[in-house]
């Protein structure tokens, strides 16, 4: 007997409902940090975020993070400030 595999994460409508519910419950803007998960790149998800005025903020944060990735001292300082250890340097 074949067992149907259930999705392990959210589908588009579920993720959009989750974001809307979090925003309403918090009664404040929320900042999303996306990884490269394919769901996060789906046009419907991007449209939903943009329609809720988060598009400009997302673009600004993405731009800032892109610039920060080459400033290792800044990133290490953030990790240290959060009580985490920066990664050990690797040899090329």
mmCIF file of N, CA and C in Angstrom:
data_model
loop_
_atom_site.group_PDB
_atom_site.id
_atom_site.type_symbol
_atom_site.label_atom_id
_atom_site.label_comp_id
_atom_site.label_asym_id
_atom_site.label_seq_id
_atom_site.Cartn_x
_atom_site.Cartn_y
_atom_site.Cartn_z
ATOM 1 N N UNK A 1 0.841 -1.174 0.000
ATOM 2 C CA UNK A 1 0.000 0.000 0.000
ATOM 3 C C UNK A 1 0.893 1.247 0.000
ATOM 4 N N UNK A 2 0.648 2.125 -0.935
ATOM 5 C CA UNK A 2 1.440 3.347 -1.053
ATOM 6 C C UNK A 2 0.969 4.377 -0.033
ATOM 7 N N UNK A 3 1.916 5.049 0.571
ATOM 8 C CA UNK A 3 1.602 6.099 1.541
ATOM 9 C C UNK A 3 1.862 7.441 0.880
ATOM 10 N N UNK A 4 0.864 8.299 0.923
ATOM 11 C CA UNK A 4 1.010 9.623 0.329
ATOM 12 C C UNK A 4 1.918 10.476 1.218
ATOM 13 N N UNK A 5 2.895 11.094 0.606
ATOM 14 C CA UNK A 5 3.813 11.956 1.353
ATOM 15 C C UNK A 5 3.150 13.300 1.611
ATOM 16 N N UNK A 6 3.155 13.708 2.837
ATOM 17 C CA UNK A 6 2.622 15.019 3.202
ATOM 18 C C UNK A 6 3.741 16.046 3.083
ATOM 19 N N UNK A 7 3.395 17.271 2.671
ATOM 20 C CA UNK A 7 4.436 18.309 2.616
ATOM 21 C C UNK A 7 4.987 18.579 4.011
ATOM 22 N N UNK A 8 6.270 18.868 4.093
ATOM 23 C CA UNK A 8 6.915 19.108 5.378
ATOM 24 C C UNK A 8 6.853 20.561 5.810
ATOM 25 N N UNK A 9 6.456 21.441 4.940
ATOM 26 C CA UNK A 9 6.420 22.858 5.269
ATOM 27 C C UNK A 9 5.098 23.467 4.856
ATOM 28 N N UNK A 10 5.116 24.770 4.703
ATOM 29 C CA UNK A 10 3.927 25.509 4.311
ATOM 30 C C UNK A 10 3.780 25.544 2.795
ATOM 31 N N UNK A 11 2.542 25.594 2.341
ATOM 32 C CA UNK A 11 2.255 25.863 0.941
ATOM 33 C C UNK A 11 1.979 27.355 0.816
ATOM 34 N N UNK A 12 1.887 27.859 -0.412
ATOM 35 C CA UNK A 12 1.713 29.304 -0.637
ATOM 36 C C UNK A 12 0.601 29.927 0.215
ATOM 37 N N UNK A 13 -0.649 29.432 0.114
ATOM 38 C CA UNK A 13 -1.725 30.099 0.863
ATOM 39 C C UNK A 13 -1.514 30.042 2.374
ATOM 40 N N UNK A 14 -0.950 28.927 2.855
ATOM 41 C CA UNK A 14 -0.706 28.808 4.290
ATOM 42 C C UNK A 14 0.336 29.816 4.766
ATOM 43 N N UNK A 15 1.395 29.978 3.988
ATOM 44 C CA UNK A 15 2.442 30.922 4.364
ATOM 45 C C UNK A 15 1.904 32.349 4.359
ATOM 46 N N UNK A 16 1.121 32.695 3.371
ATOM 47 C CA UNK A 16 0.543 34.044 3.306
ATOM 48 C C UNK A 16 -0.390 34.272 4.494
ATOM 49 N N UNK A 17 -1.214 33.276 4.837
ATOM 50 C CA UNK A 17 -2.106 33.416 6.003
ATOM 51 C C UNK A 17 -1.301 33.553 7.292
ATOM 52 N N UNK A 18 -0.211 32.802 7.417
ATOM 53 C CA UNK A 18 0.641 32.896 8.595
ATOM 54 C C UNK A 18 1.227 34.299 8.738
ATOM 55 N N UNK A 19 1.738 34.843 7.648
ATOM 56 C CA UNK A 19 2.312 36.187 7.691
ATOM 57 C C UNK A 19 1.262 37.232 8.053
ATOM 58 N N UNK A 20 0.074 37.108 7.463
ATOM 59 C CA UNK A 20 -1.006 38.053 7.787
ATOM 60 C C UNK A 20 -1.398 37.948 9.258
ATOM 61 N N UNK A 21 -1.527 36.726 9.765
ATOM 62 C CA UNK A 21 -1.916 36.528 11.162
ATOM 63 C C UNK A 21 -0.854 37.077 12.111
ATOM 64 N N UNK A 22 0.431 36.843 11.795
ATOM 65 C CA UNK A 22 1.512 37.358 12.639
ATOM 66 C C UNK A 22 1.491 38.882 12.660
ATOM 67 N N UNK A 23 1.292 39.485 11.506
ATOM 68 C CA UNK A 23 1.255 40.946 11.425
ATOM 69 C C UNK A 23 0.087 41.507 12.243
ATOM 70 N N UNK A 24 -1.082 40.897 12.128
ATOM 71 C CA UNK A 24 -2.249 41.364 12.880
ATOM 72 C C UNK A 24 -2.067 41.144 14.373
ATOM 73 N N UNK A 25 -1.527 40.019 14.747
ATOM 74 C CA UNK A 25 -1.352 39.706 16.174
ATOM 75 C C UNK A 25 -0.323 40.623 16.822
ATOM 76 N N UNK A 26 0.776 40.881 16.118
ATOM 77 C CA UNK A 26 1.834 41.727 16.664
ATOM 78 C C UNK A 26 1.471 43.205 16.627
ATOM 79 N N UNK A 27 0.581 43.573 15.704
ATOM 80 C CA UNK A 27 0.183 44.980 15.511
ATOM 81 C C UNK A 27 1.401 45.873 15.295
ATOM 82 N N UNK A 28 2.324 45.350 14.541
ATOM 83 C CA UNK A 28 3.552 46.091 14.243
ATOM 84 C C UNK A 28 4.139 45.513 12.958
ATOM 85 N N UNK A 29 5.001 46.269 12.321
ATOM 86 C CA UNK A 29 5.664 45.719 11.131
ATOM 87 C C UNK A 29 6.502 44.499 11.503
ATOM 88 N N UNK A 30 6.630 43.597 10.577
ATOM 89 C CA UNK A 30 7.490 42.440 10.788
ATOM 90 C C UNK A 30 8.586 42.458 9.733
ATOM 91 N N UNK A 31 9.736 41.955 10.099
ATOM 92 C CA UNK A 31 10.864 41.871 9.175
ATOM 93 C C UNK A 31 11.078 40.396 8.860
ATOM 94 N N UNK A 32 11.094 40.087 7.600
ATOM 95 C CA UNK A 32 11.294 38.714 7.161
ATOM 96 C C UNK A 32 12.703 38.551 6.631
ATOM 97 N N UNK A 33 13.320 37.472 7.006
ATOM 98 C CA UNK A 33 14.622 37.136 6.455
ATOM 99 C C UNK A 33 14.451 35.789 5.779
ATOM 100 N N UNK A 34 14.525 35.808 4.457
ATOM 101 C CA UNK A 34 14.305 34.599 3.670
ATOM 102 C C UNK A 34 15.616 33.901 3.384
ATOM 103 N N UNK A 35 15.542 32.597 3.349
ATOM 104 C CA UNK A 35 16.676 31.841 2.848
ATOM 105 C C UNK A 35 16.405 31.544 1.372
ATOM 106 N N UNK A 36 17.096 30.626 0.794
ATOM 107 C CA UNK A 36 16.926 30.350 -0.639
ATOM 108 C C UNK A 36 15.921 29.222 -0.908
ATOM 109 N N UNK A 37 15.059 28.955 0.047
ATOM 110 C CA UNK A 37 14.024 27.945 -0.138
ATOM 111 C C UNK A 37 13.165 28.316 -1.342
ATOM 112 N N UNK A 38 12.857 27.340 -2.165
ATOM 113 C CA UNK A 38 12.133 27.633 -3.408
ATOM 114 C C UNK A 38 10.782 28.301 -3.151
ATOM 115 N N UNK A 39 10.113 27.954 -2.059
ATOM 116 C CA UNK A 39 8.822 28.569 -1.744
ATOM 117 C C UNK A 39 8.946 30.086 -1.588
ATOM 118 N N UNK A 40 10.050 30.535 -1.064
ATOM 119 C CA UNK A 40 10.234 31.962 -0.830
ATOM 120 C C UNK A 40 10.415 32.748 -2.119
ATOM 121 N N UNK A 41 10.717 32.059 -3.217
ATOM 122 C CA UNK A 41 10.956 32.742 -4.488
ATOM 123 C C UNK A 41 9.761 32.666 -5.431
ATOM 124 N N UNK A 42 8.689 32.027 -5.009
ATOM 125 C CA UNK A 42 7.506 31.879 -5.859
ATOM 126 C C UNK A 42 6.871 33.257 -6.081
ATOM 127 N N UNK A 43 6.509 33.577 -7.312
ATOM 128 C CA UNK A 43 5.917 34.887 -7.592
ATOM 129 C C UNK A 43 4.712 35.231 -6.709
ATOM 130 N N UNK A 44 3.874 34.263 -6.379
ATOM 131 C CA UNK A 44 2.707 34.551 -5.531
ATOM 132 C C UNK A 44 3.132 35.032 -4.145
ATOM 133 N N UNK A 45 4.186 34.457 -3.615
ATOM 134 C CA UNK A 45 4.680 34.867 -2.291
ATOM 135 C C UNK A 45 5.291 36.262 -2.396
ATOM 136 N N UNK A 46 6.100 36.487 -3.401
ATOM 137 C CA UNK A 46 6.694 37.814 -3.590
ATOM 138 C C UNK A 46 5.619 38.885 -3.782
ATOM 139 N N UNK A 47 4.587 38.560 -4.533
ATOM 140 C CA UNK A 47 3.492 39.505 -4.760
ATOM 141 C C UNK A 47 2.739 39.797 -3.471
ATOM 142 N N UNK A 48 2.502 38.760 -2.686
ATOM 143 C CA UNK A 48 1.790 38.942 -1.421
ATOM 144 C C UNK A 48 2.569 39.859 -0.485
ATOM 145 N N UNK A 49 3.868 39.689 -0.440
ATOM 146 C CA UNK A 49 4.699 40.536 0.422
ATOM 147 C C UNK A 49 4.708 41.964 -0.102
ATOM 148 N N UNK A 50 4.886 42.126 -1.386
ATOM 149 C CA UNK A 50 4.917 43.463 -1.979
ATOM 150 C C UNK A 50 3.580 44.178 -1.777
ATOM 151 N N UNK A 51 2.470 43.437 -1.871
ATOM 152 C CA UNK A 51 1.145 44.038 -1.713
ATOM 153 C C UNK A 51 0.905 44.510 -0.285
ATOM 154 N N UNK A 52 1.661 44.008 0.634
ATOM 155 C CA UNK A 52 1.491 44.379 2.043
ATOM 156 C C UNK A 52 2.545 45.404 2.462
ATOM 157 N N UNK A 53 3.089 46.121 1.512
ATOM 158 C CA UNK A 53 4.069 47.221 1.684
ATOM 159 C C UNK A 53 5.411 46.766 2.248
ATOM 160 N N UNK A 54 5.657 45.461 2.287
ATOM 161 C CA UNK A 54 6.939 45.004 2.806
ATOM 162 C C UNK A 54 8.010 44.977 1.718
ATOM 163 N N UNK A 55 7.601 45.175 0.485
ATOM 164 C CA UNK A 55 8.545 45.081 -0.617
ATOM 165 C C UNK A 55 9.712 46.039 -0.510
ATOM 166 N N UNK A 56 9.446 47.291 -0.175
ATOM 167 C CA UNK A 56 10.531 48.272 -0.069
ATOM 168 C C UNK A 56 11.466 47.940 1.071
ATOM 169 N N UNK A 57 10.892 47.541 2.212
ATOM 170 C CA UNK A 57 11.721 47.174 3.352
ATOM 171 C C UNK A 57 12.570 45.957 3.016
ATOM 172 N N UNK A 58 11.957 44.973 2.369
ATOM 173 C CA UNK A 58 12.695 43.762 1.993
ATOM 174 C C UNK A 58 13.860 44.102 1.086
ATOM 175 N N UNK A 59 13.640 44.977 0.131
ATOM 176 C CA UNK A 59 14.711 45.366 -0.788
ATOM 177 C C UNK A 59 15.828 46.086 -0.038
ATOM 178 N N UNK A 60 15.464 46.944 0.898
ATOM 179 C CA UNK A 60 16.467 47.672 1.667
ATOM 180 C C UNK A 60 17.291 46.725 2.537
ATOM 181 N N UNK A 61 16.619 45.797 3.195
ATOM 182 C CA UNK A 61 17.329 44.842 4.048
ATOM 183 C C UNK A 61 18.226 43.948 3.201
ATOM 184 N N UNK A 62 17.725 43.490 2.081
ATOM 185 C CA UNK A 62 18.515 42.628 1.199
ATOM 186 C C UNK A 62 19.765 43.358 0.713
ATOM 187 N N UNK A 63 19.611 44.620 0.339
ATOM 188 C CA UNK A 63 20.744 45.418 -0.109
ATOM 189 C C UNK A 63 21.766 45.585 1.012
ATOM 190 N N UNK A 64 21.282 45.878 2.211
ATOM 191 C CA UNK A 64 22.184 46.072 3.353
ATOM 192 C C UNK A 64 22.919 44.775 3.699
ATOM 193 N N UNK A 65 22.196 43.642 3.697
ATOM 194 C CA UNK A 65 22.838 42.361 3.990
ATOM 195 C C UNK A 65 23.881 42.013 2.933
ATOM 196 N N UNK A 66 23.574 42.327 1.697
ATOM 197 C CA UNK A 66 24.518 42.054 0.608
ATOM 198 C C UNK A 66 25.820 42.830 0.829
ATOM 199 N N UNK A 67 25.697 44.085 1.285
ATOM 200 C CA UNK A 67 26.898 44.887 1.536
ATOM 201 C C UNK A 67 27.651 44.406 2.773
ATOM 202 N N UNK A 68 26.915 43.883 3.763
ATOM 203 C CA UNK A 68 27.540 43.444 5.015
ATOM 204 C C UNK A 68 28.353 42.167 4.868
ATOM 205 N N UNK A 69 28.020 41.332 3.912
ATOM 206 C CA UNK A 69 28.660 40.024 3.855
ATOM 207 C C UNK A 69 30.166 40.097 3.635
ATOM 208 N N UNK A 70 30.667 41.205 3.110
ATOM 209 C CA UNK A 70 32.095 41.358 2.896
ATOM 210 C C UNK A 70 32.777 42.077 4.061
ATOM 211 N N UNK A 71 31.997 42.476 5.037
ATOM 212 C CA UNK A 71 32.549 43.160 6.217
ATOM 213 C C UNK A 71 32.525 42.175 7.378
ATOM 214 N N UNK A 72 33.484 41.265 7.386
ATOM 215 C CA UNK A 72 33.456 40.167 8.345
ATOM 216 C C UNK A 72 33.531 40.631 9.798
ATOM 217 N N UNK A 73 34.221 41.719 10.055
ATOM 218 C CA UNK A 73 34.292 42.213 11.437
ATOM 219 C C UNK A 73 32.912 42.631 11.938
ATOM 220 N N UNK A 74 32.134 43.228 11.069
ATOM 221 C CA UNK A 74 30.789 43.645 11.443
ATOM 222 C C UNK A 74 29.915 42.436 11.752
ATOM 223 N N UNK A 75 29.981 41.438 10.895
ATOM 224 C CA UNK A 75 29.203 40.215 11.104
ATOM 225 C C UNK A 75 29.671 39.508 12.375
ATOM 226 N N UNK A 76 30.994 39.401 12.566
ATOM 227 C CA UNK A 76 31.523 38.778 13.778
ATOM 228 C C UNK A 76 31.074 39.526 15.023
ATOM 229 N N UNK A 77 31.037 40.857 14.949
ATOM 230 C CA UNK A 77 30.580 41.658 16.081
ATOM 231 C C UNK A 77 29.122 41.401 16.421
ATOM 232 N N UNK A 78 28.296 41.224 15.406
ATOM 233 C CA UNK A 78 26.883 40.910 15.635
ATOM 234 C C UNK A 78 26.737 39.554 16.308
ATOM 235 N N UNK A 79 27.501 38.584 15.833
ATOM 236 C CA UNK A 79 27.442 37.251 16.433
ATOM 237 C C UNK A 79 27.912 37.290 17.882
ATOM 238 N N UNK A 80 29.013 37.971 18.133
ATOM 239 C CA UNK A 80 29.549 38.068 19.481
ATOM 240 C C UNK A 80 28.563 38.783 20.397
ATOM 241 N N UNK A 81 27.947 39.856 19.889
ATOM 242 C CA UNK A 81 26.954 40.586 20.676
ATOM 243 C C UNK A 81 25.741 39.747 21.026
ATOM 244 N N UNK A 82 25.454 38.758 20.199
ATOM 245 C CA UNK A 82 24.325 37.863 20.462
ATOM 246 C C UNK A 82 24.747 36.663 21.305
ATOM 247 N N UNK A 83 26.002 36.647 21.760
ATOM 248 C CA UNK A 83 26.481 35.551 22.583
ATOM 249 C C UNK A 83 26.912 34.321 21.805
ATOM 250 N N UNK A 84 27.117 34.501 20.506
ATOM 251 C CA UNK A 84 27.551 33.396 19.645
ATOM 252 C C UNK A 84 29.011 33.559 19.279
ATOM 253 N N UNK A 85 29.644 32.476 18.922
ATOM 254 C CA UNK A 85 31.048 32.527 18.507
ATOM 255 C C UNK A 85 31.131 32.698 17.000
ATOM 256 N N UNK A 86 31.936 33.649 16.535
ATOM 257 C CA UNK A 86 32.135 33.779 15.089
ATOM 258 C C UNK A 86 32.783 32.522 14.543
ATOM 259 N N UNK A 87 32.570 32.219 13.267
ATOM 260 C CA UNK A 87 33.203 31.041 12.683
ATOM 261 C C UNK A 87 34.711 31.190 12.652
ATOM 262 N N UNK A 88 35.393 30.078 12.753
ATOM 263 C CA UNK A 88 36.860 30.097 12.671
ATOM 264 C C UNK A 88 37.272 30.372 11.236
ATOM 265 N N UNK A 89 38.356 31.119 11.037
ATOM 266 C CA UNK A 89 38.809 31.389 9.660
ATOM 267 C C UNK A 89 39.179 30.088 8.961
ATOM 268 N N UNK A 90 38.933 30.047 7.673
ATOM 269 C CA UNK A 90 39.303 28.874 6.888
ATOM 270 C C UNK A 90 40.486 29.228 6.002
ATOM 271 N N UNK A 91 41.287 28.231 5.710
ATOM 272 C CA UNK A 91 42.422 28.453 4.830
ATOM 273 C C UNK A 91 41.991 28.276 3.395
ATOM 274 N N UNK A 92 42.482 29.149 2.498
ATOM 275 C CA UNK A 92 42.099 29.008 1.075
ATOM 276 C C UNK A 92 42.687 27.774 0.440
#
